Amino acid sequence: VEAGSGSGGFTCFIANIVKKVHSFDIKQENIDLTKENCKNLKIKNVVFKKESIYNTKISVSNADFDIT
């Protein structure tokens, strides 16, 4: 689970490490930019959600990120 997709740099980085990324952002332009960057890098394991993680209970369960 990632909060704030921005330009997608971190999203694309972690998408190459984990099975699936759930990327939350409140700005559609950030989501669109990150989607385009993922498309250009042939990354297909990112799910985008236009939601604030502060104002809502996130709609993802059983999330885990461990790179040990």
XYZ file of N, CA, C and O in Angstrom:
272
model
N 0.851 -1.171 0.000
C 0.000 0.000 0.000
C 0.890 1.225 0.000
O 1.816 1.327 0.787
N 0.606 2.118 -0.913
C 1.390 3.343 -1.038
C 0.448 4.539 -0.956
O -0.625 4.537 -1.561
N 0.852 5.554 -0.225
C 0.054 6.774 -0.096
C 0.716 7.898 -0.869
O 1.839 8.271 -0.583
N 0.029 8.417 -1.868
C 0.547 9.521 -2.674
C 1.410 9.016 -3.811
O 2.604 8.837 -3.648
N 0.811 8.755 -4.955
C 1.573 8.186 -6.071
C 2.495 9.193 -6.745
O 3.499 8.797 -7.339
N 2.176 10.472 -6.652
C 3.061 11.496 -7.227
C 3.334 11.245 -8.693
O 2.427 11.011 -9.475
N 4.600 11.229 -9.090
C 4.960 10.972 -10.482
C 5.117 9.485 -10.769
O 5.236 9.082 -11.915
N 5.147 8.676 -9.719
C 5.222 7.234 -9.902
C 6.586 6.627 -9.705
O 6.760 5.429 -9.887
N 7.566 7.414 -9.326
C 8.921 6.882 -9.140
C 8.972 5.761 -8.122
O 9.475 4.668 -8.398
N 8.439 6.021 -6.943
C 8.444 4.997 -5.894
C 7.498 3.858 -6.243
O 7.799 2.690 -6.006
N 6.372 4.202 -6.847
C 5.397 3.182 -7.260
C 6.053 2.175 -8.192
O 5.939 0.965 -7.999
N 6.736 2.667 -9.205
C 7.391 1.786 -10.177
C 8.519 0.996 -9.531
O 8.718 -0.183 -9.844
N 9.245 1.616 -8.628
C 10.328 0.931 -7.933
C 9.797 -0.258 -7.138
O 10.279 -1.381 -7.292
N 8.796 -0.016 -6.295
C 8.309 -1.116 -5.461
C 7.513 -2.142 -6.268
O 7.469 -3.312 -5.900
N 6.930 -1.721 -7.389
C 6.186 -2.667 -8.230
C 7.104 -3.740 -8.799
O 6.647 -4.835 -9.128
N 8.383 -3.456 -8.908
C 9.349 -4.442 -9.387
C 9.808 -5.386 -8.286
O 10.545 -6.332 -8.554
N 9.379 -5.139 -7.050
C 9.811 -5.953 -5.913
C 8.668 -6.806 -5.368
O 8.876 -7.951 -4.975
N 7.464 -6.249 -5.340
C 6.326 -6.922 -4.705
C 5.359 -7.477 -5.759
O 5.465 -7.164 -6.941
N 4.412 -8.285 -5.301
C 3.430 -8.877 -6.217
C 2.430 -7.860 -6.735
O 2.051 -7.871 -7.896
N 1.944 -6.964 -5.830
C 0.935 -5.986 -6.225
C 1.085 -4.729 -5.381
O 1.370 -4.815 -4.192
N 0.893 -3.567 -6.004
C 0.935 -2.280 -5.319
C -0.458 -1.666 -5.383
O -1.062 -1.605 -6.459
N -0.950 -1.209 -4.241
C -2.183 -0.435 -4.184
C -1.762 1.006 -3.936
O -1.245 1.330 -2.867
N -1.919 1.843 -4.929
C -1.454 3.225 -4.877
C -2.641 4.171 -4.679
O -3.536 4.247 -5.514
N -2.625 4.903 -3.572
C -3.687 5.841 -3.231
C -3.218 7.267 -3.480
O -2.110 7.641 -3.098
N -4.057 8.076 -4.124
C -3.764 9.496 -4.312
C -5.086 10.237 -4.421
O -6.070 9.681 -4.906
N -5.096 11.488 -3.994
C -6.328 12.284 -4.085
C -6.373 13.135 -5.343
O -7.403 13.706 -5.662
N -5.263 13.203 -6.077
C -5.201 14.029 -7.283
C -5.201 13.143 -8.524
O -4.315 12.310 -8.718
N -6.188 13.351 -9.385
C -6.305 12.553 -10.598
C -5.096 12.741 -11.508
O -4.659 11.798 -12.167
N -4.518 13.949 -11.547
C -3.363 14.164 -12.423
C -2.162 13.332 -11.990
O -1.384 12.868 -12.830
N -2.001 13.090 -10.687
C -0.916 12.228 -10.209
C -1.175 10.778 -10.604
O -0.259 10.064 -11.020
N -2.423 10.348 -10.464
C -2.781 8.991 -10.860
C -2.537 8.788 -12.352
O -1.943 7.782 -12.762
N -2.956 9.745 -13.168
C -2.773 9.641 -14.617
C -1.295 9.596 -14.990
O -0.889 8.808 -15.856
N -0.471 10.420 -14.348
C 0.959 10.444 -14.629
C 1.607 9.119 -14.237
O 2.402 8.555 -14.995
N 1.246 8.609 -13.082
C 1.813 7.341 -12.635
C 1.372 6.196 -13.535
O 2.162 5.313 -13.875
N 0.112 6.208 -13.957
C -0.370 5.187 -14.887
C 0.432 5.211 -16.187
O 0.795 4.167 -16.724
N 0.696 6.403 -16.684
C 1.463 6.536 -17.925
C 2.891 6.023 -17.742
O 3.422 5.324 -18.612
N 3.505 6.365 -16.613
C 4.865 5.878 -16.342
C 4.894 4.365 -16.197
O 5.812 3.707 -16.693
N 3.891 3.796 -15.543
C 3.805 2.332 -15.428
C 3.633 1.698 -16.806
O 4.271 0.680 -17.109
N 2.799 2.299 -17.636
C 2.583 1.779 -18.986
C 3.886 1.795 -19.782
O 4.235 0.811 -20.440
N 4.616 2.910 -19.704
C 5.879 3.030 -20.437
C 6.914 2.013 -19.969
O 7.751 1.567 -20.760
N 6.862 1.644 -18.696
C 7.812 0.678 -18.127
C 7.264 -0.750 -18.128
O 7.886 -1.652 -17.599
N 6.080 -0.923 -18.733
C 5.429 -2.236 -18.831
C 5.184 -2.867 -17.455
O 5.334 -4.071 -17.265
N 4.791 -2.028 -16.518
C 4.444 -2.473 -15.167
C 2.935 -2.635 -15.104
O 2.196 -1.703 -15.395
N 2.495 -3.825 -14.711
C 1.069 -4.129 -14.748
C 0.494 -4.544 -13.398
O -0.664 -4.931 -13.321
N 1.264 -4.459 -12.340
C 0.796 -4.939 -11.039
C 0.473 -3.807 -10.061
O 0.663 -3.937 -8.865
N -0.040 -2.695 -10.589
C -0.408 -1.554 -9.747
C -1.907 -1.310 -9.867
O -2.451 -1.257 -10.974
N -2.553 -1.176 -8.715
C -3.975 -0.849 -8.645
C -4.076 0.580 -8.119
O -3.493 0.901 -7.073
N -4.767 1.441 -8.839
C -4.872 2.847 -8.457
C -6.212 3.126 -7.799
O -7.249 2.651 -8.255
N -6.170 3.917 -6.741
C -7.381 4.288 -6.024
C -7.343 5.782 -5.729
O -6.373 6.271 -5.166
N -8.379 6.492 -6.158
C -8.468 7.929 -5.880
C -9.188 8.093 -4.545
O -10.398 8.281 -4.489
N -8.416 7.972 -3.487
C -8.928 8.053 -2.122
C -7.853 8.666 -1.237
O -6.671 8.509 -1.500
N -8.288 9.303 -0.175
C -7.361 9.782 0.843
C -7.227 8.709 1.914
O -8.227 8.187 2.404
N -6.011 8.397 2.280
C -5.830 7.406 3.348
C -6.115 8.016 4.715
O -6.233 7.307 5.698
N -6.231 9.327 4.772
C -6.488 10.001 6.049
C -7.975 10.082 6.377
O -8.366 10.064 7.534
N -8.815 10.219 5.364
C -10.234 10.440 5.580
C -11.084 9.187 5.418
O -12.279 9.223 5.553
N -10.464 8.095 5.106
C -11.218 6.891 4.760
C -10.511 5.663 5.297
O -9.302 5.663 5.418
N -11.247 4.655 5.577
C -10.633 3.374 5.903
C -10.182 2.780 4.572
O -10.994 2.592 3.668
N -8.893 2.518 4.441
C -8.408 2.038 3.150
C -9.028 0.691 2.815
O -9.262 -0.138 3.681
N -9.298 0.507 1.560
C -10.020 -0.663 1.084
C -9.085 -1.800 0.672
O -9.315 -2.469 -0.311
N -8.024 -1.997 1.445
C -7.071 -3.065 1.179
C -6.857 -3.812 2.484
O -6.648 -3.201 3.526
N -6.904 -5.111 2.417
C -6.621 -5.901 3.616
C -5.473 -6.858 3.334
O -5.149 -7.140 2.184
N -4.864 -7.331 4.384
C -3.755 -8.283 4.286
C -2.581 -7.746 3.482
O -1.974 -8.463 2.699
N -2.257 -6.470 3.636
C -1.122 -5.884 2.923
C 0.153 -6.181 3.696
O 0.190 -6.157 4.915
N 1.220 -6.460 2.951
C 2.501 -6.772 3.562
C 3.605 -6.355 2.601
O 3.493 -6.522 1.402
N 4.671 -5.808 3.145
C 5.832 -5.394 2.350
C 7.067 -5.722 3.153
O 7.317 -5.148 4.188
N 7.823 -6.670 2.688
C 9.010 -7.107 3.402
C 10.084 -7.419 2.373
O 9.913 -8.305 1.532
N 11.189 -6.690 2.417
C 12.272 -6.938 1.458
C 13.525 -7.446 2.167
O 14.636 -7.142 1.793
N 13.304 -8.245 3.200
C 14.469 -8.818 3.901
C 14.927 -10.081 3.248
O 14.249 -10.710 2.506
